[in-house]
Amino acid sequence: DADVTQTPRNRITKTGKRIMLECSQTKGHDRMYWYRQDPGLGLRLIYYSFDVKDINKGEISDGYSVSRQAQAKFSLSLESAIPNQTALYFCATSKQGAFYNEQFFGPGTRLTVL
Amino acid sequence: QKEVEQNSGPLSVPEGAIASLNCTYSDRVSQSFFWYRQYSGKSPELIMSIYSNGDKEDGRFTAQLNKASQYVSLLIRDSQPSDSATYLCAVNGLREGAQKLVFGQGTRLTINP
């Protein structure tokens, strides 16, 4: 089945460490997204990419960076992790040019920054 | 005013009854609307999409859209305990030159056996 995968699924790290979260997809979609989810705050967009050469900031990009290594791979980095980056992180994909922008989510990464 | 608003609940419904979930949105030019189901600790799962005014039915689920009132709802008929989850409303529109989804905070639904 075409799928979206994320690694790692859980990560505990310390303040100041560099962390990379990875996302891969076999759906053949061009568009990829990174969201974080916090209790009471819903899903918030961090970065998105419409193709390999296109990277855009979302509403909460400060403290994060991304890399689109290939159509199927989109990585999120926390250069120097801080405790308020503790959250559930989701990668999502959607089809290029799709008017409706249906997005499909990976299983998520639970990140804890101590 | 939030772009997408949902009652956070919890909404408690007896098994076999109809669960009704509501969502309002602020951007009049929004083009497409989605309902996602999210079980605790899991990722959002797309269950319904709707683009035109009126009703759209898929099994026990019916999505209703009223663009004039900027309102979208999800009805779940014959509710089952497995329907207990948080339901996220998402609205797609053109923002800063790009198609983006904006999510509501979600409504927590509990189906009581």
PDB file of C-alpha atoms in Angstrom:
ATOM      1  CA  ASP A   1       0.000   0.000   0.000  1.00  0.00           C
ATOM      2  CA  ALA A   2       1.156   3.524  -0.752  1.00  0.00           C
ATOM      3  CA  ASP A   3       2.145   4.985   2.544  1.00  0.00           C
ATOM      4  CA  VAL A   4       3.729   7.769   4.584  1.00  0.00           C
ATOM      5  CA  THR A   5       6.339   6.709   7.130  1.00  0.00           C
ATOM      6  CA  GLN A   6       8.135   8.645   9.852  1.00  0.00           C
ATOM      7  CA  THR A   7      11.257   7.874  11.840  1.00  0.00           C
ATOM      8  CA  PRO A   8      11.841   7.785  14.717  1.00  0.00           C
ATOM      9  CA  ARG A   9       8.409   7.154  16.229  1.00  0.00           C
ATOM     10  CA  ASN A  10       9.511   8.286  19.669  1.00  0.00           C
ATOM     11  CA  ARG A  11      12.486  10.344  20.736  1.00  0.00           C
ATOM     12  CA  ILE A  12      13.650  11.746  24.049  1.00  0.00           C
ATOM     13  CA  THR A  13      16.453  14.261  23.905  1.00  0.00           C
ATOM     14  CA  LYS A  14      18.056  17.003  25.953  1.00  0.00           C
ATOM     15  CA  THR A  15      17.967  20.760  25.590  1.00  0.00           C
ATOM     16  CA  GLY A  16      20.503  22.005  23.057  1.00  0.00           C
ATOM     17  CA  LYS A  17      20.774  18.767  21.065  1.00  0.00           C
ATOM     18  CA  ARG A  18      20.273  18.667  17.301  1.00  0.00           C
ATOM     19  CA  ILE A  19      17.452  16.398  16.219  1.00  0.00           C
ATOM     20  CA  MET A  20      16.332  15.243  12.787  1.00  0.00           C
ATOM     21  CA  LEU A  21      12.925  13.755  12.052  1.00  0.00           C
ATOM     22  CA  GLU A  22      12.518  11.973   8.764  1.00  0.00           C
ATOM     23  CA  CYS A  23       9.547  11.408   6.513  1.00  0.00           C
ATOM     24  CA  SER A  24       9.285   9.148   3.476  1.00  0.00           C
ATOM     25  CA  GLN A  25       6.335   8.447   1.211  1.00  0.00           C
ATOM     26  CA  THR A  26       5.454   5.987  -1.499  1.00  0.00           C
ATOM     27  CA  LYS A  27       2.269   7.767  -2.576  1.00  0.00           C
ATOM     28  CA  GLY A  28       3.973   9.535  -5.463  1.00  0.00           C
ATOM     29  CA  HIS A  29       2.791  12.895  -4.124  1.00  0.00           C
ATOM     30  CA  ASP A  30       4.785  16.016  -4.826  1.00  0.00           C
ATOM     31  CA  ARG A  31       3.660  18.058  -1.858  1.00  0.00           C
ATOM     32  CA  MET A  32       4.885  17.392   1.659  1.00  0.00           C
ATOM     33  CA  TYR A  33       4.208  19.095   4.975  1.00  0.00           C
ATOM     34  CA  TRP A  34       5.399  19.122   8.566  1.00  0.00           C
ATOM     35  CA  TYR A  35       2.946  19.845  11.393  1.00  0.00           C
ATOM     36  CA  ARG A  36       3.198  19.828  15.133  1.00  0.00           C
ATOM     37  CA  GLN A  37       0.329  19.052  17.467  1.00  0.00           C
ATOM     38  CA  ASP A  38       0.058  20.289  21.015  1.00  0.00           C
ATOM     39  CA  PRO A  39      -2.840  19.678  23.408  1.00  0.00           C
ATOM     40  CA  GLY A  40      -5.370  22.480  23.052  1.00  0.00           C
ATOM     41  CA  LEU A  41      -3.570  24.066  20.110  1.00  0.00           C
ATOM     42  CA  GLY A  42      -4.472  21.700  17.316  1.00  0.00           C
ATOM     43  CA  LEU A  43      -2.308  21.062  14.262  1.00  0.00           C
ATOM     44  CA  ARG A  44       0.023  23.856  13.230  1.00  0.00           C
ATOM     45  CA  LEU A  45       2.014  24.013  10.002  1.00  0.00           C
ATOM     46  CA  ILE A  46       5.800  24.269  10.396  1.00  0.00           C
ATOM     47  CA  TYR A  47       7.090  23.988   6.808  1.00  0.00           C
ATOM     48  CA  TYR A  48       5.799  22.787   3.480  1.00  0.00           C
ATOM     49  CA  SER A  49       7.309  21.878   0.119  1.00  0.00           C
ATOM     50  CA  PHE A  50       5.517  21.682  -3.221  1.00  0.00           C
ATOM     51  CA  ASP A  51       8.465  20.084  -5.000  1.00  0.00           C
ATOM     52  CA  VAL A  52      12.158  19.356  -4.427  1.00  0.00           C
ATOM     53  CA  LYS A  53      13.202  22.935  -5.178  1.00  0.00           C
ATOM     54  CA  ASP A  54      10.369  24.608  -3.312  1.00  0.00           C
ATOM     55  CA  ILE A  55      10.487  25.097   0.484  1.00  0.00           C
ATOM     56  CA  ASN A  56       8.133  27.408   2.362  1.00  0.00           C
ATOM     57  CA  LYS A  57       7.716  28.481   5.965  1.00  0.00           C
ATOM     58  CA  GLY A  58       4.497  27.757   7.755  1.00  0.00           C
ATOM     59  CA  GLU A  59       3.026  29.579  10.718  1.00  0.00           C
ATOM     60  CA  ILE A  60       5.566  28.359  13.314  1.00  0.00           C
ATOM     61  CA  SER A  61       8.909  27.841  11.527  1.00  0.00           C
ATOM     62  CA  ASP A  62      11.177  29.527  14.085  1.00  0.00           C
ATOM     63  CA  GLY A  63      13.612  27.028  15.606  1.00  0.00           C
ATOM     64  CA  TYR A  64      13.096  24.521  12.773  1.00  0.00           C
ATOM     65  CA  SER A  65      14.657  23.835   9.385  1.00  0.00           C
ATOM     66  CA  VAL A  66      13.817  21.349   6.642  1.00  0.00           C
ATOM     67  CA  SER A  67      15.432  19.534   3.779  1.00  0.00           C
ATOM     68  CA  ARG A  68      13.697  17.998   0.768  1.00  0.00           C
ATOM     69  CA  GLN A  69      16.213  15.394  -0.339  1.00  0.00           C
ATOM     70  CA  ALA A  70      14.009  13.851  -3.021  1.00  0.00           C
ATOM     71  CA  GLN A  71      10.394  13.823  -4.088  1.00  0.00           C
ATOM     72  CA  ALA A  72       9.735  11.109  -1.535  1.00  0.00           C
ATOM     73  CA  LYS A  73      11.764  12.432   1.418  1.00  0.00           C
ATOM     74  CA  PHE A  74      11.272  15.479   3.615  1.00  0.00           C
ATOM     75  CA  SER A  75      13.239  15.941   6.855  1.00  0.00           C
ATOM     76  CA  LEU A  76      12.635  18.289   9.758  1.00  0.00           C
ATOM     77  CA  SER A  77      15.528  19.438  11.948  1.00  0.00           C
ATOM     78  CA  LEU A  78      15.622  21.100  15.314  1.00  0.00           C
ATOM     79  CA  GLU A  79      19.057  22.717  15.401  1.00  0.00           C
ATOM     80  CA  SER A  80      19.083  23.241  19.162  1.00  0.00           C
ATOM     81  CA  ALA A  81      16.119  21.606  20.828  1.00  0.00           C
ATOM     82  CA  ILE A  82      14.265  23.372  23.638  1.00  0.00           C
ATOM     83  CA  PRO A  83      11.610  22.002  26.016  1.00  0.00           C
ATOM     84  CA  ASN A  84       8.713  23.886  24.389  1.00  0.00           C
ATOM     85  CA  GLN A  85       9.376  21.899  21.212  1.00  0.00           C
ATOM     86  CA  THR A  86       8.055  18.849  23.027  1.00  0.00           C
ATOM     87  CA  ALA A  87       5.105  17.813  20.876  1.00  0.00           C
ATOM     88  CA  LEU A  88       3.699  15.273  18.447  1.00  0.00           C
ATOM     89  CA  TYR A  89       5.083  15.860  14.941  1.00  0.00           C
ATOM     90  CA  PHE A  90       3.312  14.752  11.786  1.00  0.00           C
ATOM     91  CA  CYS A  91       4.392  14.614   8.186  1.00  0.00           C
ATOM     92  CA  ALA A  92       1.678  14.813   5.523  1.00  0.00           C
ATOM     93  CA  THR A  93       1.510  14.597   1.735  1.00  0.00           C
ATOM     94  CA  SER A  94      -0.847  15.737  -0.992  1.00  0.00           C
ATOM     95  CA  LYS A  95      -1.046  15.500  -4.745  1.00  0.00           C
ATOM     96  CA  GLN A  96       0.476  18.187  -6.951  1.00  0.00           C
ATOM     97  CA  GLY A  97      -2.089  20.402  -8.591  1.00  0.00           C
ATOM     98  CA  ALA A  98      -4.967  18.878  -6.701  1.00  0.00           C
ATOM     99  CA  PHE A  99      -7.534  21.620  -6.253  1.00  0.00           C
ATOM    100  CA  TYR A 100      -8.905  20.045  -3.169  1.00  0.00           C
ATOM    101  CA  ASN A 101      -5.631  19.514  -1.273  1.00  0.00           C
ATOM    102  CA  GLU A 102      -6.531  16.269   0.471  1.00  0.00           C
ATOM    103  CA  GLN A 103      -3.668  15.556   2.844  1.00  0.00           C
ATOM    104  CA  PHE A 104      -2.568  12.167   4.156  1.00  0.00           C
ATOM    105  CA  PHE A 105      -0.649  11.853   7.384  1.00  0.00           C
ATOM    106  CA  GLY A 106       2.208   9.705   8.589  1.00  0.00           C
ATOM    107  CA  PRO A 107       2.040   7.926  11.963  1.00  0.00           C
ATOM    108  CA  GLY A 108       3.776  10.734  13.845  1.00  0.00           C
ATOM    109  CA  THR A 109       6.867  11.212  15.994  1.00  0.00           C
ATOM    110  CA  ARG A 110       6.487  11.881  19.701  1.00  0.00           C
ATOM    111  CA  LEU A 111       9.359  14.166  20.693  1.00  0.00           C
ATOM    112  CA  THR A 112      10.241  14.983  24.285  1.00  0.00           C
ATOM    113  CA  VAL A 113      12.885  17.604  25.035  1.00  0.00           C
ATOM    114  CA  LEU A 114      14.134  17.523  28.610  1.00  0.00           C
TER     115      LEU A 114
ATOM    116  CA  GLN B   1     -11.899  35.050  15.600  1.00  0.00           C
ATOM    117  CA  LYS B   2     -10.240  31.724  14.841  1.00  0.00           C
ATOM    118  CA  GLU B   3     -10.143  30.692  11.198  1.00  0.00           C
ATOM    119  CA  VAL B   4     -11.736  27.321  11.932  1.00  0.00           C
ATOM    120  CA  GLU B   5     -13.788  26.794  15.068  1.00  0.00           C
ATOM    121  CA  GLN B   6     -15.107  23.620  16.622  1.00  0.00           C
ATOM    122  CA  ASN B   7     -16.666  22.882  19.963  1.00  0.00           C
ATOM    123  CA  SER B   8     -13.921  21.046  21.833  1.00  0.00           C
ATOM    124  CA  GLY B   9     -16.418  18.853  23.667  1.00  0.00           C
ATOM    125  CA  PRO B  10     -16.356  16.293  25.035  1.00  0.00           C
ATOM    126  CA  LEU B  11     -19.492  15.261  23.176  1.00  0.00           C
ATOM    127  CA  SER B  12     -21.096  12.187  24.659  1.00  0.00           C
ATOM    128  CA  VAL B  13     -23.559  10.143  22.571  1.00  0.00           C
ATOM    129  CA  PRO B  14     -25.241   6.807  23.338  1.00  0.00           C
ATOM    130  CA  GLU B  15     -24.427   3.855  21.124  1.00  0.00           C
ATOM    131  CA  GLY B  16     -26.741   3.632  18.138  1.00  0.00           C
ATOM    132  CA  ALA B  17     -27.652   7.331  18.191  1.00  0.00           C
ATOM    133  CA  ILE B  18     -26.638  10.048  15.715  1.00  0.00           C
ATOM    134  CA  ALA B  19     -23.554  12.077  16.584  1.00  0.00           C
ATOM    135  CA  SER B  20     -23.499  15.602  15.167  1.00  0.00           C
ATOM    136  CA  LEU B  21     -20.233  17.525  14.911  1.00  0.00           C
ATOM    137  CA  ASN B  22     -20.075  21.142  13.821  1.00  0.00           C
ATOM    138  CA  CYS B  23     -17.468  23.475  12.398  1.00  0.00           C
ATOM    139  CA  THR B  24     -17.498  27.110  11.310  1.00  0.00           C
ATOM    140  CA  TYR B  25     -14.887  28.917   9.271  1.00  0.00           C
ATOM    141  CA  SER B  26     -14.065  32.564   8.686  1.00  0.00           C
ATOM    142  CA  ASP B  27     -12.576  32.671   5.160  1.00  0.00           C
ATOM    143  CA  ARG B  28     -15.383  33.103   2.626  1.00  0.00           C
ATOM    144  CA  VAL B  29     -13.195  31.979  -0.279  1.00  0.00           C
ATOM    145  CA  SER B  30     -12.454  28.576   1.247  1.00  0.00           C
ATOM    146  CA  GLN B  31     -12.799  25.928  -1.427  1.00  0.00           C
ATOM    147  CA  SER B  32     -12.767  22.488   0.148  1.00  0.00           C
ATOM    148  CA  PHE B  33     -13.531  20.985   3.513  1.00  0.00           C
ATOM    149  CA  PHE B  34     -12.405  17.857   5.282  1.00  0.00           C
ATOM    150  CA  TRP B  35     -13.147  15.789   8.329  1.00  0.00           C
ATOM    151  CA  TYR B  36     -10.351  13.812   9.944  1.00  0.00           C
ATOM    152  CA  ARG B  37     -10.701  11.249  12.710  1.00  0.00           C
ATOM    153  CA  GLN B  38      -7.881  10.985  15.239  1.00  0.00           C
ATOM    154  CA  TYR B  39      -7.629   8.292  17.873  1.00  0.00           C
ATOM    155  CA  SER B  40      -5.603   9.140  20.965  1.00  0.00           C
ATOM    156  CA  GLY B  41      -1.881   9.084  20.182  1.00  0.00           C
ATOM    157  CA  LYS B  42      -2.480   8.296  16.504  1.00  0.00           C
ATOM    158  CA  SER B  43      -2.347  10.331  13.317  1.00  0.00           C
ATOM    159  CA  PRO B  44      -5.315  12.077  11.692  1.00  0.00           C
ATOM    160  CA  GLU B  45      -7.184   9.887   9.208  1.00  0.00           C
ATOM    161  CA  LEU B  46      -9.183  11.476   6.400  1.00  0.00           C
ATOM    162  CA  ILE B  47     -12.775  10.247   6.532  1.00  0.00           C
ATOM    163  CA  MET B  48     -14.774  12.780   4.509  1.00  0.00           C
ATOM    164  CA  SER B  49     -14.188  15.483   1.921  1.00  0.00           C
ATOM    165  CA  ILE B  50     -16.823  17.921   0.667  1.00  0.00           C
ATOM    166  CA  TYR B  51     -16.574  20.679  -1.902  1.00  0.00           C
ATOM    167  CA  SER B  52     -20.121  21.700  -2.866  1.00  0.00           C
ATOM    168  CA  ASN B  53     -23.070  22.933  -0.874  1.00  0.00           C
ATOM    169  CA  GLY B  54     -25.353  20.202   0.354  1.00  0.00           C
ATOM    170  CA  ASP B  55     -24.892  16.731   1.747  1.00  0.00           C
ATOM    171  CA  LYS B  56     -22.394  14.012   0.944  1.00  0.00           C
ATOM    172  CA  GLU B  57     -22.937  10.537   2.307  1.00  0.00           C
ATOM    173  CA  ASP B  58     -20.411   7.715   2.763  1.00  0.00           C
ATOM    174  CA  GLY B  59     -21.645   4.746   4.738  1.00  0.00           C
ATOM    175  CA  ARG B  60     -22.622   5.901   8.229  1.00  0.00           C
ATOM    176  CA  PHE B  61     -21.033   9.328   7.673  1.00  0.00           C
ATOM    177  CA  THR B  62     -22.704  12.388   6.166  1.00  0.00           C
ATOM    178  CA  ALA B  63     -20.917  15.681   5.632  1.00  0.00           C
ATOM    179  CA  GLN B  64     -22.998  18.817   5.201  1.00  0.00           C
ATOM    180  CA  LEU B  65     -21.736  22.096   3.759  1.00  0.00           C
ATOM    181  CA  ASN B  66     -23.364  25.520   3.761  1.00  0.00           C
ATOM    182  CA  LYS B  67     -21.013  28.070   2.252  1.00  0.00           C
ATOM    183  CA  ALA B  68     -23.404  30.983   2.766  1.00  0.00           C
ATOM    184  CA  SER B  69     -23.391  30.330   6.504  1.00  0.00           C
ATOM    185  CA  GLN B  70     -19.727  29.232   6.478  1.00  0.00           C
ATOM    186  CA  TYR B  71     -20.661  26.066   8.234  1.00  0.00           C
ATOM    187  CA  VAL B  72     -19.733  22.418   7.775  1.00  0.00           C
ATOM    188  CA  SER B  73     -20.934  19.471   9.821  1.00  0.00           C
ATOM    189  CA  LEU B  74     -20.416  15.738  10.158  1.00  0.00           C
ATOM    190  CA  LEU B  75     -23.173  13.333  11.117  1.00  0.00           C
ATOM    191  CA  ILE B  76     -22.371   9.818  12.276  1.00  0.00           C
ATOM    192  CA  ARG B  77     -25.379   7.492  12.192  1.00  0.00           C
ATOM    193  CA  ASP B  78     -25.698   4.353  14.302  1.00  0.00           C
ATOM    194  CA  SER B  79     -22.744   5.477  16.439  1.00  0.00           C
ATOM    195  CA  GLN B  80     -20.419   2.731  17.607  1.00  0.00           C
ATOM    196  CA  PRO B  81     -17.916   2.710  20.488  1.00  0.00           C
ATOM    197  CA  SER B  82     -15.185   2.535  17.835  1.00  0.00           C
ATOM    198  CA  ASP B  83     -16.277   6.001  16.687  1.00  0.00           C
ATOM    199  CA  SER B  84     -14.967   7.425  19.964  1.00  0.00           C
ATOM    200  CA  ALA B  85     -12.150   9.736  18.845  1.00  0.00           C
ATOM    201  CA  THR B  86     -11.313  13.375  18.240  1.00  0.00           C
ATOM    202  CA  TYR B  87     -12.722  14.737  14.982  1.00  0.00           C
ATOM    203  CA  LEU B  88     -10.796  17.488  13.239  1.00  0.00           C
ATOM    204  CA  CYS B  89     -12.378  19.877  10.766  1.00  0.00           C
ATOM    205  CA  ALA B  90      -9.978  21.216   8.114  1.00  0.00           C
ATOM    206  CA  VAL B  91     -10.603  23.966   5.596  1.00  0.00           C
ATOM    207  CA  ASN B  92      -8.603  24.540   2.421  1.00  0.00           C
ATOM    208  CA  GLY B  93      -8.155  27.943   0.914  1.00  0.00           C
ATOM    209  CA  LEU B  94      -5.715  30.218  -0.804  1.00  0.00           C
ATOM    210  CA  ARG B  95      -3.459  31.851   1.755  1.00  0.00           C
ATOM    211  CA  GLU B  96      -0.329  33.805   0.896  1.00  0.00           C
ATOM    212  CA  GLY B  97      -0.528  32.501  -2.654  1.00  0.00           C
ATOM    213  CA  ALA B  98      -0.640  28.827  -1.756  1.00  0.00           C
ATOM    214  CA  GLN B  99      -3.244  26.200  -1.027  1.00  0.00           C
ATOM    215  CA  LYS B 100      -3.161  25.522   2.721  1.00  0.00           C
ATOM    216  CA  LEU B 101      -5.237  23.548   5.159  1.00  0.00           C
ATOM    217  CA  VAL B 102      -6.274  25.162   8.416  1.00  0.00           C
ATOM    218  CA  PHE B 103      -7.409  22.813  11.167  1.00  0.00           C
ATOM    219  CA  GLY B 104      -9.836  23.335  13.970  1.00  0.00           C
ATOM    220  CA  GLN B 105      -8.843  22.227  17.443  1.00  0.00           C
ATOM    221  CA  GLY B 106     -11.042  19.156  17.222  1.00  0.00           C
ATOM    222  CA  THR B 107     -14.124  17.811  18.982  1.00  0.00           C
ATOM    223  CA  ARG B 108     -13.675  14.874  21.310  1.00  0.00           C
ATOM    224  CA  LEU B 109     -16.490  12.381  20.804  1.00  0.00           C
ATOM    225  CA  THR B 110     -17.327   9.576  23.226  1.00  0.00           C
ATOM    226  CA  ILE B 111     -19.848   6.881  22.313  1.00  0.00           C
ATOM    227  CA  ASN B 112     -21.322   5.265  25.410  1.00  0.00           C
ATOM    228  CA  PRO B 113     -22.277   1.568  25.149  1.00  0.00           C
TER     229      PRO B 113
END
